[in-house]
Amino acid sequence: MRNLNEDTITQAVLERNSGMKDSRLKEIMASLIQHLHAFARETRITEAEWEAGIRFLTEVGQTCSPTRQEFILLSDTLGLSTLVTAQNHRKPPGCTEATVFGPFYVDDAPDYELGADVGNGMHGEPCFVSGQVRSITGEAIPGAKLEVWQADSDGFYDVQKAGGPQQGRGTLHANSAGRYHFQSIVAESYPIPHDGPVGRMLEAMGRHPWRPAHLHFMVSAEGYETLVTHVFRDGCQYLDSDAVFGVRSSLIANWVRHDAGTGPNGTACSTPYYSLAFDFILNPVADAARRSA
Ligand code: BEZ
Ligand code: FE
């Protein structure tokens, strides 16, 4: 293959890859190459612009660390994460909808008994969260595992603060009636990390970095599709402009504010506190397998 030009280069690259053994990888690479080339043709990208793009991606990579995943922020802010989530988690009506995972989950969150304070000293107004985990067919799912994580009232997750205790995250198990409850702090809106290349990209695009107030959940039980989702706080000003496009109307709940007094678990609250009730409806695995086929 010689003398390739702007009309023949795409086909030449595809042919060079024709011997790939992994047929799925071959399909993905062929599509990626064709779309990348189409993008360069459509925009008639200049060398200076191409170099700026390479510099940007280099900075995205250099910004990544064990506690900072800039590529996930890039995927999230370009809507790619929501697209991937949506097409991999089609659920029957009535199931709790999935939304973006985000970069702040950890898989060794502390175990808590029902009713415990997963805030674990995190700064913020108390919030009492409760609900039930059920199947789409209505029956309770005893012992369902709930992993929860959230930012503090300043908008930071514990993993963003080097060396501190695990706060605002925990693993609980629903009781024999599928019910769960725990204490934490009320979620507030916060900006995604925007002091790096993705933040500069958002600014260049005239966009803000804010996410509406939310609690993250991962809910799992044997025989059911694992649900990764959020519960959003009704009334938040960023519900219609989430920086990462994660809001779904069905996930917005009323976080009820109460005057200072005794919380639902008997805890004395010297400040106003909130309560949130939210049920999770899981999709049986057989149905999940059929829908993604
Ligand atoms: C989060 O909600 O934790 C999050 C999601 C996407 C990007 C950054 C943060
Ligand atoms: Fe979050």
GROMACS .gro file of C-alpha atoms and ligand atoms in nm:
model
  303
    1MET     CA    1   0.000   0.000   0.000
    2ARG     CA    2   0.165   0.313  -0.125
    3ASN     CA    3   0.066   0.656  -0.240
    4LEU     CA    4  -0.231   0.671  -0.006
    5ASN     CA    5  -0.433   0.990  -0.018
    6GLU     CA    6  -0.728   1.142   0.160
    7ASP     CA    7  -0.968   0.929  -0.041
    8THR     CA    8  -0.793   0.594   0.002
    9ILE     CA    9  -0.642   0.605   0.353
   10THR     CA   10  -0.952   0.484   0.543
   11GLN     CA   11  -0.998   0.169   0.338
   12ALA     CA   12  -0.624   0.099   0.356
   13VAL     CA   13  -0.626   0.105   0.737
   14LEU     CA   14  -0.931  -0.121   0.749
   15GLU     CA   15  -0.764  -0.370   0.515
   16ARG     CA   16  -0.446  -0.368   0.723
   17ASN     CA   17  -0.657  -0.484   1.019
   18SER     CA   18  -0.835  -0.757   0.825
   19GLY     CA   19  -0.637  -1.037   0.992
   20MET     CA   20  -0.756  -0.956   1.346
   21LYS     CA   21  -0.862  -1.273   1.525
   22ASP     CA   22  -1.091  -1.115   1.784
   23SER     CA   23  -1.402  -1.043   1.577
   24ARG     CA   24  -1.560  -0.807   1.833
   25LEU     CA   25  -1.240  -0.604   1.864
   26LYS     CA   26  -1.219  -0.597   1.484
   27GLU     CA   27  -1.574  -0.460   1.464
   28ILE     CA   28  -1.501  -0.193   1.728
   29MET     CA   29  -1.171  -0.086   1.570
   30ALA     CA   30  -1.321  -0.066   1.221
   31SER     CA   31  -1.604   0.153   1.346
   32LEU     CA   32  -1.368   0.373   1.549
   33ILE     CA   33  -1.135   0.424   1.252
   34GLN     CA   34  -1.420   0.508   1.017
   35HIS     CA   35  -1.577   0.755   1.259
   36LEU     CA   36  -1.243   0.920   1.341
   37HIS     CA   37  -1.162   0.963   0.974
   38ALA     CA   38  -1.513   1.091   0.901
   39PHE     CA   39  -1.474   1.343   1.182
   40ALA     CA   40  -1.144   1.470   1.040
   41ARG     CA   41  -1.295   1.498   0.691
   42GLU     CA   42  -1.618   1.662   0.806
   43THR     CA   43  -1.441   1.927   1.014
   44ARG     CA   44  -1.145   1.957   0.772
   45ILE     CA   45  -0.936   1.958   1.087
   46THR     CA   46  -0.611   2.156   1.065
   47GLU     CA   47  -0.274   2.031   1.190
   48ALA     CA   48  -0.278   2.291   1.469
   49GLU     CA   49  -0.622   2.170   1.581
   50TRP     CA   50  -0.513   1.807   1.565
   51GLU     CA   51  -0.207   1.892   1.779
   52ALA     CA   52  -0.429   2.075   2.030
   53GLY     CA   53  -0.645   1.763   2.051
   54ILE     CA   54  -0.343   1.542   2.112
   55ARG     CA   55  -0.219   1.784   2.381
   56PHE     CA   56  -0.562   1.781   2.546
   57LEU     CA   57  -0.581   1.400   2.557
   58THR     CA   58  -0.225   1.387   2.689
   59GLU     CA   59  -0.323   1.622   2.973
   60VAL     CA   60  -0.634   1.415   3.044
   61GLY     CA   61  -0.412   1.110   3.088
   62GLN     CA   62  -0.154   1.298   3.295
   63THR     CA   63  -0.428   1.424   3.528
   64CYS     CA   64  -0.536   1.069   3.614
   65SER     CA   65  -0.420   0.929   3.948
   66PRO     CA   66  -0.550   0.665   4.191
   67THR     CA   67  -0.796   0.928   4.320
   68ARG     CA   68  -0.873   1.120   4.000
   69GLN     CA   69  -1.015   0.966   3.683
   70GLU     CA   70  -1.013   1.244   3.424
   71PHE     CA   71  -1.109   1.010   3.137
   72ILE     CA   72  -1.433   0.919   3.318
   73LEU     CA   73  -1.503   1.290   3.364
   74LEU     CA   74  -1.443   1.336   2.991
   75SER     CA   75  -1.678   1.050   2.901
   76ASP     CA   76  -1.939   1.178   3.147
   77THR     CA   77  -1.933   1.540   3.032
   78LEU     CA   78  -1.957   1.438   2.665
   79GLY     CA   79  -2.267   1.229   2.740
   80LEU     CA   80  -2.093   0.905   2.643
   81SER     CA   81  -2.137   0.749   2.989
   82THR     CA   82  -2.512   0.816   2.985
   83LEU     CA   83  -2.538   0.665   2.635
   84VAL     CA   84  -2.347   0.351   2.738
   85THR     CA   85  -2.552   0.318   3.059
   86ALA     CA   86  -2.882   0.366   2.875
   87GLN     CA   87  -2.814   0.111   2.603
   88ASN     CA   88  -2.687  -0.151   2.847
   89HIS     CA   89  -2.962  -0.115   3.107
   90ARG     CA   90  -3.292  -0.114   2.922
   91LYS     CA   91  -3.549  -0.204   3.184
   92PRO     CA   92  -3.921  -0.276   3.179
   93PRO     CA   93  -4.140   0.015   3.291
   94GLY     CA   94  -4.168   0.023   3.669
   95CYS     CA   95  -3.807  -0.077   3.739
   96THR     CA   96  -3.582   0.182   3.900
   97GLU     CA   97  -3.379   0.342   3.624
   98ALA     CA   98  -3.000   0.328   3.615
   99THR     CA   99  -2.776   0.629   3.577
  100VAL     CA  100  -2.404   0.711   3.555
  101PHE     CA  101  -2.159   0.541   3.789
  102GLY     CA  102  -1.925   0.836   3.838
  103PRO     CA  103  -1.565   0.809   3.957
  104PHE     CA  104  -1.608   0.803   4.336
  105TYR     CA  105  -1.727   0.449   4.413
  106VAL     CA  106  -1.494   0.227   4.617
  107ASP     CA  107  -1.552  -0.144   4.657
  108ASP     CA  108  -1.435  -0.174   5.018
  109ALA     CA  109  -1.682   0.062   5.184
  110PRO     CA  110  -1.745  -0.023   5.552
  111ASP     CA  111  -2.035  -0.250   5.647
  112TYR     CA  112  -2.307  -0.092   5.859
  113GLU     CA  113  -2.606  -0.225   6.050
  114LEU     CA  114  -2.944  -0.092   5.941
  115GLY     CA  115  -3.005   0.246   6.104
  116ALA     CA  116  -2.636   0.332   6.136
  117ASP     CA  117  -2.488   0.670   6.045
  118VAL     CA  118  -2.292   0.615   5.722
  119GLY     CA  119  -2.189   0.982   5.731
  120ASN     CA  120  -1.942   0.873   5.999
  121GLY     CA  121  -1.872   1.228   6.112
  122MET     CA  122  -1.907   1.390   5.771
  123HIS     CA  123  -2.002   1.755   5.784
  124GLY     CA  124  -2.364   1.841   5.698
  125GLU     CA  125  -2.726   1.845   5.818
  126PRO     CA  126  -2.856   1.500   5.921
  127CYS     CA  127  -3.065   1.305   5.673
  128PHE     CA  128  -3.258   0.984   5.746
  129VAL     CA  129  -3.302   0.761   5.442
  130SER     CA  130  -3.537   0.463   5.423
  131GLY     CA  131  -3.722   0.245   5.176
  132GLN     CA  132  -3.774  -0.103   5.042
  133VAL     CA  133  -3.609  -0.315   4.773
  134ARG     CA  134  -3.864  -0.504   4.564
  135SER     CA  135  -3.884  -0.704   4.246
  136ILE     CA  136  -4.075  -0.570   3.945
  137THR     CA  137  -4.337  -0.831   4.035
  138GLY     CA  138  -4.391  -0.665   4.373
  139GLU     CA  139  -4.231  -0.906   4.618
  140ALA     CA  140  -3.977  -0.782   4.872
  141ILE     CA  141  -3.613  -0.882   4.820
  142PRO     CA  142  -3.486  -0.985   5.165
  143GLY     CA  143  -3.118  -0.918   5.233
  144ALA     CA  144  -3.063  -0.706   4.920
  145LYS     CA  145  -2.725  -0.537   4.935
  146LEU     CA  146  -2.722  -0.157   4.923
  147GLU     CA  147  -2.400   0.033   4.873
  148VAL     CA  148  -2.437   0.406   4.919
  149TRP     CA  149  -2.193   0.691   4.864
  150GLN     CA  150  -2.219   1.069   4.871
  151ALA     CA  151  -2.028   1.396   4.890
  152ASP     CA  152  -2.009   1.612   5.203
  153SER     CA  153  -2.177   1.951   5.233
  154ASP     CA  154  -1.873   2.113   5.067
  155GLY     CA  155  -1.909   1.885   4.765
  156PHE     CA  156  -1.618   1.652   4.829
  157TYR     CA  157  -1.614   1.272   4.847
  158ASP     CA  158  -1.395   1.116   5.116
  159VAL     CA  159  -1.160   0.973   4.849
  160GLN     CA  160  -1.079   1.328   4.738
  161LYS     CA  161  -0.934   1.402   5.083
  162ALA     CA  162  -0.604   1.221   5.118
  163GLY     CA  163  -0.562   1.000   5.421
  164GLY     CA  164  -0.897   1.070   5.588
  165PRO     CA  165  -1.147   0.814   5.720
  166GLN     CA  166  -1.411   0.659   5.497
  167GLN     CA  167  -1.708   0.892   5.531
  168GLY     CA  168  -2.040   0.918   5.352
  169ARG     CA  169  -2.024   0.566   5.216
  170GLY     CA  170  -2.123   0.225   5.340
  171THR     CA  171  -2.269  -0.116   5.265
  172LEU     CA  172  -2.597  -0.227   5.426
  173HIS     CA  173  -2.831  -0.521   5.381
  174ALA     CA  174  -3.208  -0.492   5.366
  175ASN     CA  175  -3.401  -0.682   5.635
  176SER     CA  176  -3.626  -0.984   5.579
  177ALA     CA  177  -3.899  -0.754   5.442
  178GLY     CA  178  -3.658  -0.593   5.197
  179ARG     CA  179  -3.659  -0.275   5.403
  180TYR     CA  180  -3.357  -0.056   5.469
  181HIS     CA  181  -3.284   0.261   5.662
  182PHE     CA  182  -2.976   0.458   5.754
  183GLN     CA  183  -2.863   0.801   5.862
  184SER     CA  184  -2.630   1.028   5.666
  185ILE     CA  185  -2.614   1.396   5.579
  186VAL     CA  186  -2.829   1.583   5.333
  187ALA     CA  187  -2.679   1.585   4.982
  188GLU     CA  188  -2.595   1.921   4.829
  189SER     CA  189  -2.519   2.015   4.469
  190TYR     CA  190  -2.147   2.020   4.387
  191PRO     CA  191  -1.918   2.080   4.091
  192ILE     CA  192  -1.736   1.784   3.937
  193PRO     CA  193  -1.357   1.827   3.964
  194HIS     CA  194  -1.295   2.112   3.719
  195ASP     CA  195  -0.939   2.224   3.788
  196GLY     CA  196  -0.803   2.007   3.505
  197PRO     CA  197  -0.837   1.971   3.127
  198VAL     CA  198  -1.204   1.864   3.142
  199GLY     CA  199  -1.286   2.174   3.347
  200ARG     CA  200  -1.110   2.391   3.087
  201MET     CA  201  -1.301   2.210   2.812
  202LEU     CA  202  -1.633   2.283   2.987
  203GLU     CA  203  -1.539   2.649   3.021
  204ALA     CA  204  -1.444   2.668   2.653
  205MET     CA  205  -1.784   2.519   2.570
  206GLY     CA  206  -1.964   2.771   2.792
  207ARG     CA  207  -2.081   2.505   3.037
  208HIS     CA  208  -2.086   2.488   3.417
  209PRO     CA  209  -1.946   2.189   3.609
  210TRP     CA  210  -2.231   2.144   3.861
  211ARG     CA  211  -2.421   1.828   3.947
  212PRO     CA  212  -2.761   1.843   4.118
  213ALA     CA  213  -2.770   1.715   4.478
  214HIS     CA  214  -2.784   1.335   4.483
  215LEU     CA  215  -2.711   1.015   4.671
  216HIS     CA  216  -2.544   0.727   4.485
  217PHE     CA  217  -2.669   0.370   4.524
  218MET     CA  218  -2.561   0.033   4.396
  219VAL     CA  219  -2.830  -0.223   4.479
  220SER     CA  220  -2.767  -0.593   4.418
  221ALA     CA  221  -2.933  -0.924   4.495
  222GLU     CA  222  -2.895  -1.272   4.356
  223GLY     CA  223  -3.116  -1.327   4.052
  224TYR     CA  224  -3.147  -0.956   3.976
  225GLU     CA  225  -2.964  -0.713   3.753
  226THR     CA  226  -2.736  -0.495   3.967
  227LEU     CA  227  -2.871  -0.142   3.976
  228VAL     CA  228  -2.633   0.155   3.974
  229THR     CA  229  -2.829   0.471   4.024
  230HIS     CA  230  -2.875   0.801   4.210
  231VAL     CA  231  -3.160   0.959   4.402
  232PHE     CA  232  -3.179   1.331   4.322
  233ARG     CA  233  -3.313   1.606   4.545
  234ASP     CA  234  -3.627   1.771   4.415
  235GLY     CA  235  -3.605   2.148   4.369
  236CYS     CA  236  -3.232   2.154   4.304
  237GLN     CA  237  -3.140   2.425   4.054
  238TYR     CA  238  -2.916   2.196   3.846
  239LEU     CA  239  -3.168   1.918   3.774
  240ASP     CA  240  -3.203   2.033   3.413
  241SER     CA  241  -2.838   2.113   3.349
  242ASP     CA  242  -2.648   1.828   3.518
  243ALA     CA  243  -2.287   1.849   3.396
  244VAL     CA  244  -2.290   1.474   3.328
  245PHE     CA  245  -2.648   1.430   3.192
  246GLY     CA  246  -2.747   1.178   3.462
  247VAL     CA  247  -3.088   1.305   3.577
  248ARG     CA  248  -3.400   1.096   3.518
  249SER     CA  249  -3.737   1.225   3.640
  250SER     CA  250  -3.817   0.893   3.807
  251LEU     CA  251  -3.509   0.932   4.030
  252ILE     CA  252  -3.607   1.272   4.173
  253ALA     CA  253  -3.743   1.247   4.526
  254ASN     CA  254  -3.876   1.480   4.792
  255TRP     CA  255  -3.620   1.527   5.070
  256VAL     CA  256  -3.845   1.651   5.350
  257ARG     CA  257  -3.702   1.915   5.583
  258HIS     CA  258  -3.793   1.893   5.954
  259ASP     CA  259  -3.730   2.137   6.237
  260ALA     CA  260  -3.470   2.041   6.497
  261GLY     CA  261  -3.600   1.764   6.721
  262THR     CA  262  -3.595   1.388   6.745
  263GLY     CA  263  -3.512   1.208   6.421
  264PRO     CA  264  -3.701   0.896   6.308
  265ASN     CA  265  -3.444   0.664   6.472
  266GLY     CA  266  -3.466   0.848   6.804
  267THR     CA  267  -3.150   1.053   6.747
  268ALA     CA  268  -3.171   1.404   6.894
  269CYS     CA  269  -3.104   1.656   6.616
  270SER     CA  270  -3.003   2.002   6.735
  271THR     CA  271  -3.027   2.134   6.378
  272PRO     CA  272  -3.301   2.092   6.119
  273TYR     CA  273  -3.285   1.751   5.958
  274TYR     CA  274  -3.416   1.581   5.644
  275SER     CA  275  -3.588   1.254   5.564
  276LEU     CA  276  -3.594   1.074   5.232
  277ALA     CA  277  -3.803   0.769   5.141
  278PHE     CA  278  -3.712   0.583   4.824
  279ASP     CA  279  -3.793   0.230   4.707
  280PHE     CA  280  -3.576   0.038   4.459
  281ILE     CA  281  -3.740  -0.192   4.205
  282LEU     CA  282  -3.500  -0.446   4.056
  283ASN     CA  283  -3.515  -0.629   3.725
  284PRO     CA  284  -3.484  -1.010   3.731
  285VAL     CA  285  -3.175  -1.135   3.548
  286ALA     CA  286  -3.368  -1.340   3.289
  287ASP     CA  287  -3.547  -1.026   3.177
  288ALA     CA  288  -3.224  -0.825   3.174
  289ALA     CA  289  -3.056  -1.089   2.953
  290ARG     CA  290  -3.346  -1.087   2.706
  291ARG     CA  291  -3.353  -0.707   2.674
  292SER     CA  292  -2.983  -0.663   2.606
  293ALA     CA  293  -2.979  -0.944   2.343
  294BEZ     C1  294  -2.056   1.183   4.083
  294BEZ     O1  295  -2.174   1.203   4.092
  294BEZ     O2  296  -1.998   1.143   4.182
  294BEZ     C2  297  -1.986   1.216   3.957
  294BEZ     C3  298  -2.035   1.168   3.839
  294BEZ     C4  299  -1.972   1.198   3.721
  294BEZ     C5  300  -1.859   1.278   3.723
  294BEZ     C6  301  -1.810   1.328   3.844
  294BEZ     C7  302  -1.875   1.297   3.962
  295FE      FE  303  -2.187   1.213   4.302
   0.00000   0.00000   0.00000
